[in-house]
Amino acid sequence: MKRFISLVALIFIGSIILPGCESGSSLSVEDFNFDGPHGSDGARIEKMGENHFKVALAHAPNHPEWPNKLNFEITQNAKGNDLRLEVEFDGGPGMSFNEYFQSWSYDRQQWQPIHWEKGKQESPQHDILTFPTFEEDQVFVGTQVPMSFKEAEKLLKEWAEYPDASLKTIGESIQGRPLYRLEINDAQSPVSPEDRWVHYFANQHPGEHNSQWRMAGMVDWILSEEGADYRQKNISHFIFYMSPDASTHGWYRVNGEGVDMNRSYRAEGTHPEEQTHEAYQWQRDLEELMDSNTPVTSIWAMHTWQGIVEPLLREGPEMGSVMGPWTDFRDIMEENDPDNLIKPLAVREGMPGYGATSWSDGPHKQFGATSILCEGAGSLYTKEANIRSGEIIIESIAAYYDKREKQGN
């Protein structure tokens, strides 16, 4: 009798389901959160079946044809469940939500790529993601290899602890978030500031996260022991989020006023009434740098589109005069890239441009400085590959801009 009671008790105890510890319960609508540091404004989710859901995406401010990107968190109960997710956007022709891959993670550090079942060309308004069976209760999902503004801010503050780095706040966003520029400048360098090359790297489209990880690779390399000589001969500026409000909303290209941040430059000079809020502050800051005793030599607009990394050049006055021809830069980059993460550098003269309102063509027109539209990386599916592409670029910049001294110019 005692043995029978004990067996019954064990069965009863084993059947108790503790909150957050379910191993056999299916996912529910309540387990999904679209309002975190990396969210998707206005997304609506409904259950279609067991572990099968549909998400309807909302659109960016003032752009009913531009979907917010799919970013969300499964807050609980994911362990032991797989997930089939249908995603749709009924905003009509325009940009698609499934142009790039997605990634998922348990800790926002290690990311796994996951690909759309159909893709933009076949089905731009409806697509499906099928996730494997999860091994943890909490899961994060985002576009490309995600980097929220909150994560970028954490990285920037960590880098600012290095002796040669400082974090400048040049203003605030529409929603009150700080506009950060990381400056790396070796104050103890034997090379006077006026004799150093100055490079400016900025991400205009806040949802193009692969380009942000590319810049992270650059910063890490510059601040490493390997970058010591570079730090003595160069000054670097990094802007990871020209539109920091976008991260929590899933806006891919725009700020809170619905302005495409890469169509926000004014080559004839800043104007507070004719430019969107953040763009005016960023361009004013760039103009102040250009008026200082350390004006910017090269301006890099950091973006993501399909394929591997693709740098497109408009030449500045140093190339082919003080420095060797631009083809030297191209050759150095190819030599540093045995894994073919980057297309050969190409000039943009004669190629279609985006006009003087873009952050690649506009600064070149205003100042005549070397300008690089650095696109691509939509086919680099890991954080590590994107970081490595940035290391290759900055190593190549270091080598190219060091050649003047080695050639005795």
Tab-separated table of C-alpha atoms in Angstrom:
chain	number	residue	atom	x	y	z
A	1	MET	CA	0.000	0.000	0.000
A	2	LYS	CA	2.794	2.447	0.890
A	3	ARG	CA	4.530	1.610	-2.366
A	4	PHE	CA	1.306	2.344	-4.300
A	5	ILE	CA	0.815	5.701	-2.545
A	6	SER	CA	4.422	6.673	-3.226
A	7	LEU	CA	3.981	5.868	-6.912
A	8	VAL	CA	0.822	7.960	-7.110
A	9	ALA	CA	2.610	10.837	-5.362
A	10	LEU	CA	5.492	10.712	-7.811
A	11	ILE	CA	3.101	10.770	-10.773
A	12	PHE	CA	1.261	13.726	-9.232
A	13	ILE	CA	4.463	15.682	-8.530
A	14	GLY	CA	5.769	14.983	-12.031
A	15	SER	CA	2.568	16.380	-13.492
A	16	ILE	CA	2.899	19.729	-11.718
A	17	ILE	CA	3.821	22.476	-14.202
A	18	LEU	CA	5.775	25.301	-12.676
A	19	PRO	CA	5.551	28.783	-14.235
A	20	GLY	CA	8.209	29.323	-16.864
A	21	CYS	CA	9.356	25.690	-16.662
A	22	GLU	CA	6.943	24.035	-19.105
A	23	SER	CA	8.588	21.465	-21.293
A	24	GLY	CA	5.461	20.376	-23.139
A	25	SER	CA	3.323	23.528	-23.444
A	26	SER	CA	2.985	25.212	-26.822
A	27	LEU	CA	3.839	28.821	-27.467
A	28	SER	CA	1.094	31.409	-27.097
A	29	VAL	CA	0.594	34.944	-28.375
A	30	GLU	CA	1.431	36.249	-24.900
A	31	ASP	CA	4.958	34.810	-25.172
A	32	PHE	CA	5.936	37.284	-27.936
A	33	ASN	CA	7.162	40.839	-27.348
A	34	PHE	CA	7.603	43.347	-30.180
A	35	ASP	CA	8.312	46.358	-27.917
A	36	GLY	CA	11.837	45.730	-26.618
A	37	PRO	CA	15.093	47.615	-27.265
A	38	HIS	CA	14.980	45.999	-30.691
A	39	GLY	CA	11.320	45.936	-31.657
A	40	SER	CA	8.806	46.273	-34.469
A	41	ASP	CA	6.287	49.068	-34.031
A	42	GLY	CA	2.663	48.099	-34.583
A	43	ALA	CA	3.282	44.415	-35.326
A	44	ARG	CA	0.208	42.229	-34.764
A	45	ILE	CA	0.448	38.506	-34.032
A	46	GLU	CA	-2.219	35.804	-34.154
A	47	LYS	CA	-2.084	32.072	-33.526
A	48	MET	CA	-2.783	29.845	-36.540
A	49	GLY	CA	-2.109	26.470	-34.924
A	50	GLU	CA	0.259	24.754	-32.528
A	51	ASN	CA	3.536	26.752	-32.606
A	52	HIS	CA	2.257	28.333	-35.836
A	53	PHE	CA	1.709	32.112	-35.876
A	54	LYS	CA	1.112	34.943	-38.319
A	55	VAL	CA	2.648	38.407	-37.880
A	56	ALA	CA	1.339	41.434	-39.738
A	57	LEU	CA	3.945	44.187	-39.917
A	58	ALA	CA	3.170	47.895	-39.673
A	59	HIS	CA	4.880	50.640	-41.670
A	60	ALA	CA	7.509	53.323	-41.066
A	61	PRO	CA	6.465	56.928	-40.289
A	62	ASN	CA	5.118	58.682	-43.402
A	63	HIS	CA	5.950	55.660	-45.560
A	64	PRO	CA	2.971	53.292	-45.880
A	65	GLU	CA	4.938	51.364	-48.511
A	66	TRP	CA	7.934	50.655	-46.204
A	67	PRO	CA	7.442	47.832	-43.678
A	68	ASN	CA	8.981	47.916	-40.244
A	69	LYS	CA	11.475	45.086	-39.899
A	70	LEU	CA	10.737	41.889	-38.004
A	71	ASN	CA	12.396	42.163	-34.578
A	72	PHE	CA	10.956	40.488	-31.493
A	73	GLU	CA	11.612	38.452	-28.374
A	74	ILE	CA	10.046	35.220	-27.207
A	75	THR	CA	10.017	36.017	-23.522
A	76	GLN	CA	9.243	32.529	-22.151
A	77	ASN	CA	8.178	28.953	-22.915
A	78	ALA	CA	10.251	28.541	-26.089
A	79	LYS	CA	12.200	25.507	-24.827
A	80	GLY	CA	11.100	22.279	-26.481
A	81	ASN	CA	9.048	24.078	-29.137
A	82	ASP	CA	9.735	24.731	-32.778
A	83	LEU	CA	8.127	27.727	-34.522
A	84	ARG	CA	6.531	28.331	-37.905
A	85	LEU	CA	6.083	32.046	-38.473
A	86	GLU	CA	4.154	33.536	-41.382
A	87	VAL	CA	4.899	37.223	-41.944
A	88	GLU	CA	2.952	39.610	-44.124
A	89	PHE	CA	2.882	43.261	-45.097
A	90	ASP	CA	0.022	44.732	-47.112
A	91	GLY	CA	1.509	48.154	-47.761
A	92	GLY	CA	1.729	47.686	-51.493
A	93	PRO	CA	4.815	47.809	-53.715
A	94	GLY	CA	7.904	49.307	-52.162
A	95	MET	CA	10.579	47.937	-49.894
A	96	SER	CA	10.181	44.390	-48.662
A	97	PHE	CA	10.643	42.926	-45.199
A	98	ASN	CA	12.282	39.744	-46.547
A	99	GLU	CA	15.069	41.257	-48.627
A	100	TYR	CA	17.691	40.010	-46.151
A	101	PHE	CA	18.111	37.089	-43.779
A	102	GLN	CA	17.044	37.024	-40.123
A	103	SER	CA	19.027	35.851	-37.092
A	104	TRP	CA	18.027	34.307	-33.769
A	105	SER	CA	19.831	34.011	-30.458
A	106	TYR	CA	19.394	32.938	-26.838
A	107	ASP	CA	21.671	35.658	-25.433
A	108	ARG	CA	22.018	38.408	-28.101
A	109	GLN	CA	25.698	37.476	-28.371
A	110	GLN	CA	25.770	34.269	-30.411
A	111	TRP	CA	23.530	34.589	-33.469
A	112	GLN	CA	22.298	31.919	-35.872
A	113	PRO	CA	21.111	32.914	-39.365
A	114	ILE	CA	17.681	31.818	-40.556
A	115	HIS	CA	16.447	32.355	-44.089
A	116	TRP	CA	13.078	33.182	-45.571
A	117	GLU	CA	11.332	30.336	-47.347
A	118	LYS	CA	10.604	32.329	-50.529
A	119	GLY	CA	12.460	35.641	-50.522
A	120	LYS	CA	11.798	39.096	-51.928
A	121	GLN	CA	11.744	38.220	-55.613
A	122	GLU	CA	9.206	35.416	-55.305
A	123	SER	CA	6.970	36.771	-52.562
A	124	PRO	CA	7.635	40.371	-51.387
A	125	GLN	CA	4.502	40.665	-49.217
A	126	HIS	CA	4.203	37.252	-47.570
A	127	ASP	CA	6.880	34.824	-46.405
A	128	ILE	CA	7.639	32.113	-43.847
A	129	LEU	CA	10.354	31.376	-41.290
A	130	THR	CA	10.681	27.896	-39.823
A	131	PHE	CA	12.745	27.714	-36.640
A	132	PRO	CA	14.299	24.562	-35.147
A	133	THR	CA	13.247	23.215	-31.786
A	134	PHE	CA	14.457	25.705	-29.195
A	135	GLU	CA	16.684	24.644	-26.305
A	136	GLU	CA	16.096	27.683	-24.099
A	137	ASP	CA	12.957	29.492	-22.972
A	138	GLN	CA	13.996	32.976	-24.147
A	139	VAL	CA	14.767	33.703	-27.812
A	140	PHE	CA	15.643	36.913	-29.674
A	141	VAL	CA	14.962	37.395	-33.395
A	142	GLY	CA	16.062	40.263	-35.624
A	143	THR	CA	17.014	41.416	-39.107
A	144	GLN	CA	20.501	40.676	-40.430
A	145	VAL	CA	22.847	40.287	-37.417
A	146	PRO	CA	21.015	42.593	-35.012
A	147	MET	CA	22.614	45.403	-33.052
A	148	SER	CA	20.140	47.508	-31.081
A	149	PHE	CA	20.965	51.072	-30.139
A	150	LYS	CA	21.153	49.948	-26.511
A	151	GLU	CA	23.843	47.404	-27.469
A	152	ALA	CA	25.682	49.949	-29.608
A	153	GLU	CA	25.653	52.391	-26.686
A	154	LYS	CA	27.155	49.723	-24.402
A	155	LEU	CA	29.943	49.012	-26.899
A	156	LEU	CA	30.664	52.714	-27.386
A	157	LYS	CA	30.992	53.300	-23.647
A	158	GLU	CA	33.314	50.312	-23.324
A	159	TRP	CA	35.526	51.575	-26.164
A	160	ALA	CA	35.569	55.039	-24.616
A	161	GLU	CA	37.411	53.563	-21.625
A	162	TYR	CA	40.514	53.124	-23.789
A	163	PRO	CA	43.154	55.879	-23.350
A	164	ASP	CA	43.029	56.976	-27.003
A	165	ALA	CA	39.227	56.960	-27.339
A	166	SER	CA	36.556	59.430	-26.298
A	167	LEU	CA	32.797	59.513	-26.723
A	168	LYS	CA	31.310	62.796	-27.917
A	169	THR	CA	27.615	63.613	-27.563
A	170	ILE	CA	26.763	66.099	-30.299
A	171	GLY	CA	23.064	66.417	-29.530
A	172	GLU	CA	19.885	64.426	-29.024
A	173	SER	CA	17.484	62.576	-31.284
A	174	ILE	CA	13.850	63.542	-31.702
A	175	GLN	CA	12.928	61.154	-28.877
A	176	GLY	CA	15.758	62.342	-26.641
A	177	ARG	CA	18.416	59.687	-27.203
A	178	PRO	CA	22.059	60.818	-27.361
A	179	LEU	CA	23.777	61.241	-30.727
A	180	TYR	CA	27.181	59.651	-30.169
A	181	ARG	CA	30.405	60.073	-32.115
A	182	LEU	CA	33.333	57.909	-31.043
A	183	GLU	CA	36.693	59.632	-31.657
A	184	ILE	CA	39.970	57.708	-31.599
A	185	ASN	CA	42.914	60.082	-31.366
A	186	ASP	CA	46.308	59.306	-29.827
A	187	ALA	CA	47.085	62.510	-27.942
A	188	GLN	CA	50.614	61.258	-27.201
A	189	SER	CA	51.451	60.619	-30.849
A	190	PRO	CA	54.776	62.054	-32.086
A	191	VAL	CA	52.932	62.969	-35.298
A	192	SER	CA	51.256	66.360	-34.955
A	193	PRO	CA	47.457	66.350	-35.441
A	194	GLU	CA	47.760	68.525	-38.548
A	195	ASP	CA	49.925	65.886	-40.232
A	196	ARG	CA	47.589	62.971	-39.588
A	197	TRP	CA	44.978	61.446	-41.868
A	198	VAL	CA	41.406	61.706	-40.595
A	199	HIS	CA	38.716	59.130	-41.408
A	200	TYR	CA	34.977	59.399	-40.773
A	201	PHE	CA	32.721	56.300	-40.711
A	202	ALA	CA	28.949	56.624	-40.306
A	203	ASN	CA	25.898	54.372	-40.553
A	204	GLN	CA	22.944	56.266	-42.019
A	205	HIS	CA	20.273	53.532	-42.244
A	206	PRO	CA	19.603	52.300	-38.693
A	207	GLY	CA	18.349	48.860	-39.735
A	208	GLU	CA	21.471	47.957	-41.694
A	209	HIS	CA	23.108	46.132	-38.834
A	210	ASN	CA	25.745	44.233	-40.790
A	211	SER	CA	27.428	47.556	-41.558
A	212	GLN	CA	27.403	48.366	-37.833
A	213	TRP	CA	29.254	45.124	-37.064
A	214	ARG	CA	31.680	46.011	-39.873
A	215	MET	CA	32.472	49.221	-38.014
A	216	ALA	CA	32.789	47.309	-34.730
A	217	GLY	CA	35.530	45.252	-36.364
A	218	MET	CA	37.287	48.460	-37.376
A	219	VAL	CA	37.140	49.935	-33.879
A	220	ASP	CA	38.384	46.759	-32.222
A	221	TRP	CA	41.345	46.595	-34.606
A	222	ILE	CA	42.275	50.279	-34.157
A	223	LEU	CA	42.224	49.954	-30.366
A	224	SER	CA	44.236	46.726	-30.399
A	225	GLU	CA	47.993	46.440	-30.112
A	226	GLU	CA	48.098	45.846	-33.854
A	227	GLY	CA	46.507	49.270	-34.421
A	228	ALA	CA	49.052	51.249	-32.361
A	229	ASP	CA	50.932	52.613	-35.386
A	230	TYR	CA	47.656	53.499	-37.095
A	231	ARG	CA	46.523	55.441	-34.025
A	232	GLN	CA	49.690	57.544	-34.135
A	233	LYS	CA	49.212	58.493	-37.791
A	234	ASN	CA	45.425	58.678	-38.125
A	235	ILE	CA	42.379	60.087	-36.357
A	236	SER	CA	39.096	58.177	-36.640
A	237	HIS	CA	35.449	59.095	-36.083
A	238	PHE	CA	32.620	56.538	-35.827
A	239	ILE	CA	28.854	57.073	-35.834
A	240	PHE	CA	26.964	53.803	-35.299
A	241	TYR	CA	23.447	55.227	-35.276
A	242	MET	CA	22.573	58.465	-37.056
A	243	SER	CA	18.980	57.680	-36.075
A	244	PRO	CA	19.080	56.059	-32.602
A	245	ASP	CA	15.285	56.136	-32.153
A	246	ALA	CA	14.779	53.622	-34.953
A	247	SER	CA	16.007	50.547	-33.088
A	248	THR	CA	13.023	50.142	-30.763
A	249	HIS	CA	10.551	50.646	-33.622
A	250	GLY	CA	12.018	48.501	-36.393
A	251	TRP	CA	12.420	51.452	-38.762
A	252	TYR	CA	14.900	50.384	-41.402
A	253	ARG	CA	15.839	53.650	-43.135
A	254	VAL	CA	14.135	56.532	-41.370
A	255	ASN	CA	14.060	58.665	-38.242
A	256	GLY	CA	11.011	59.728	-36.242
A	257	GLU	CA	10.009	62.260	-38.897
A	258	GLY	CA	9.967	59.570	-41.562
A	259	VAL	CA	12.992	60.978	-43.386
A	260	ASP	CA	15.347	58.558	-45.127
A	261	MET	CA	18.571	59.276	-43.263
A	262	ASN	CA	20.658	58.726	-46.398
A	263	ARG	CA	18.674	61.389	-48.248
A	264	SER	CA	19.146	63.991	-45.549
A	265	TYR	CA	22.390	65.746	-46.514
A	266	ARG	CA	22.499	69.330	-47.803
A	267	ALA	CA	25.595	69.901	-49.944
A	268	GLU	CA	25.113	73.667	-49.928
A	269	GLY	CA	25.434	73.670	-46.136
A	270	THR	CA	23.314	72.929	-43.077
A	271	HIS	CA	19.916	74.507	-42.562
A	272	PRO	CA	17.792	73.749	-39.455
A	273	GLU	CA	14.471	74.281	-41.240
A	274	GLU	CA	15.334	72.399	-44.414
A	275	GLN	CA	16.863	69.296	-42.823
A	276	THR	CA	15.450	66.693	-40.527
A	277	HIS	CA	16.460	67.049	-36.887
A	278	GLU	CA	19.266	64.471	-36.573
A	279	ALA	CA	20.711	65.102	-40.047
A	280	TYR	CA	21.102	68.795	-39.314
A	281	GLN	CA	23.042	68.044	-36.128
A	282	TRP	CA	25.243	65.425	-37.777
A	283	GLN	CA	26.104	67.577	-40.767
A	284	ARG	CA	26.777	70.580	-38.553
A	285	ASP	CA	29.175	68.406	-36.534
A	286	LEU	CA	30.916	67.253	-39.728
A	287	GLU	CA	31.238	70.855	-40.913
A	288	GLU	CA	32.871	71.757	-37.597
A	289	LEU	CA	35.346	68.914	-38.067
A	290	MET	CA	36.102	70.147	-41.578
A	291	ASP	CA	36.764	73.654	-40.201
A	292	SER	CA	39.114	72.368	-37.486
A	293	ASN	CA	42.876	71.854	-37.690
A	294	THR	CA	42.188	68.156	-38.391
A	295	PRO	CA	39.734	68.139	-41.326
A	296	VAL	CA	38.392	64.809	-42.527
A	297	THR	CA	40.369	63.104	-45.306
A	298	SER	CA	37.989	60.241	-46.140
A	299	ILE	CA	34.268	59.914	-45.483
A	300	TRP	CA	32.747	56.423	-45.437
A	301	ALA	CA	28.961	55.937	-45.723
A	302	MET	CA	28.417	52.462	-44.229
A	303	HIS	CA	25.499	50.466	-45.624
A	304	THR	CA	24.195	46.976	-46.307
A	305	TRP	CA	22.827	45.568	-49.530
A	306	GLN	CA	22.913	42.101	-51.081
A	307	GLY	CA	26.172	40.276	-51.792
A	308	ILE	CA	29.523	40.683	-50.100
A	309	VAL	CA	30.930	44.045	-48.975
A	310	GLU	CA	31.154	46.478	-51.900
A	311	PRO	CA	33.193	49.714	-51.531
A	312	LEU	CA	32.564	52.362	-54.217
A	313	LEU	CA	34.935	55.320	-54.369
A	314	ARG	CA	34.859	58.981	-55.310
A	315	GLU	CA	38.482	60.121	-55.297
A	316	GLY	CA	39.770	62.918	-53.117
A	317	PRO	CA	42.773	65.177	-53.726
A	318	GLU	CA	45.320	62.994	-51.912
A	319	MET	CA	44.857	60.042	-54.251
A	320	GLY	CA	47.324	60.061	-57.131
A	321	SER	CA	49.171	63.068	-55.732
A	322	VAL	CA	50.446	62.856	-52.149
A	323	MET	CA	49.368	59.218	-52.136
A	324	GLY	CA	49.658	56.603	-54.827
A	325	PRO	CA	46.748	56.050	-57.233
A	326	TRP	CA	43.479	54.653	-55.943
A	327	THR	CA	44.360	51.344	-57.569
A	328	ASP	CA	47.066	50.910	-54.898
A	329	PHE	CA	44.309	51.015	-52.288
A	330	ARG	CA	42.301	48.476	-54.266
A	331	ASP	CA	45.272	46.115	-54.533
A	332	ILE	CA	46.115	46.371	-50.823
A	333	MET	CA	42.534	45.504	-49.899
A	334	GLU	CA	42.514	42.485	-52.187
A	335	GLU	CA	45.776	41.235	-50.696
A	336	ASN	CA	44.294	41.514	-47.192
A	337	ASP	CA	41.150	39.591	-48.146
A	338	PRO	CA	41.981	35.913	-48.790
A	339	ASP	CA	38.428	34.829	-47.921
A	340	ASN	CA	36.846	37.164	-50.509
A	341	LEU	CA	34.572	39.021	-48.131
A	342	ILE	CA	34.950	42.281	-50.082
A	343	LYS	CA	34.531	43.115	-53.771
A	344	PRO	CA	37.472	44.911	-55.411
A	345	LEU	CA	37.347	48.650	-54.778
A	346	ALA	CA	35.819	50.490	-57.752
A	347	VAL	CA	35.521	54.177	-58.595
A	348	ARG	CA	32.103	55.753	-58.943
A	349	GLU	CA	32.997	58.343	-61.570
A	350	GLY	CA	30.556	57.782	-64.411
A	351	MET	CA	28.415	55.517	-62.240
A	352	PRO	CA	24.926	56.587	-61.162
A	353	GLY	CA	24.950	58.409	-57.854
A	354	TYR	CA	22.342	59.084	-55.216
A	355	GLY	CA	22.570	62.849	-55.487
A	356	ALA	CA	23.825	65.536	-53.170
A	357	THR	CA	21.332	64.596	-50.446
A	358	SER	CA	23.131	61.272	-49.796
A	359	TRP	CA	25.932	60.966	-47.251
A	360	SER	CA	28.310	59.629	-49.889
A	361	ASP	CA	27.768	62.100	-52.740
A	362	GLY	CA	26.837	65.131	-50.604
A	363	PRO	CA	30.050	65.469	-48.559
A	364	HIS	CA	32.138	64.843	-51.670
A	365	LYS	CA	30.337	67.658	-53.465
A	366	GLN	CA	30.563	70.001	-50.469
A	367	PHE	CA	34.165	69.365	-49.452
A	368	GLY	CA	35.819	67.444	-52.299
A	369	ALA	CA	37.077	64.846	-49.821
A	370	THR	CA	37.542	61.187	-50.641
A	371	SER	CA	34.126	59.544	-50.303
A	372	ILE	CA	33.387	55.827	-50.123
A	373	LEU	CA	29.935	54.325	-50.331
A	374	CYS	CA	30.580	51.028	-48.533
A	375	GLU	CA	27.661	48.756	-49.362
A	376	GLY	CA	27.015	45.022	-49.366
A	377	ALA	CA	27.418	42.316	-46.694
A	378	GLY	CA	23.823	41.121	-46.990
A	379	SER	CA	25.357	37.744	-47.799
A	380	LEU	CA	27.647	37.713	-44.766
A	381	TYR	CA	25.453	35.721	-42.405
A	382	THR	CA	27.468	35.845	-39.178
A	383	LYS	CA	28.657	38.517	-36.801
A	384	GLU	CA	32.184	37.159	-37.115
A	385	ALA	CA	32.278	37.541	-40.927
A	386	ASN	CA	31.025	41.120	-40.739
A	387	ILE	CA	33.552	42.008	-38.029
A	388	ARG	CA	36.320	40.457	-40.116
A	389	SER	CA	35.321	42.514	-43.166
A	390	GLY	CA	35.764	45.662	-41.076
A	391	GLU	CA	39.190	44.529	-39.905
A	392	ILE	CA	40.248	44.020	-43.534
A	393	ILE	CA	39.091	47.500	-44.516
A	394	ILE	CA	40.832	49.293	-41.652
A	395	GLU	CA	44.026	47.258	-42.109
A	396	SER	CA	43.973	48.350	-45.759
A	397	ILE	CA	43.383	51.996	-44.879
A	398	ALA	CA	46.327	51.806	-42.481
A	399	ALA	CA	48.600	50.322	-45.153
A	400	TYR	CA	47.530	52.670	-47.964
A	401	TYR	CA	47.791	55.899	-45.973
A	402	ASP	CA	51.136	54.762	-44.567
A	403	LYS	CA	52.700	54.454	-48.023
A	404	ARG	CA	53.443	58.163	-48.282
A	405	GLU	CA	56.133	57.943	-45.601
A	406	LYS	CA	57.540	54.673	-46.926
A	407	GLN	CA	57.818	56.129	-50.424
A	408	GLY	CA	59.537	59.213	-49.042
A	409	ASN	CA	56.871	61.621	-50.253
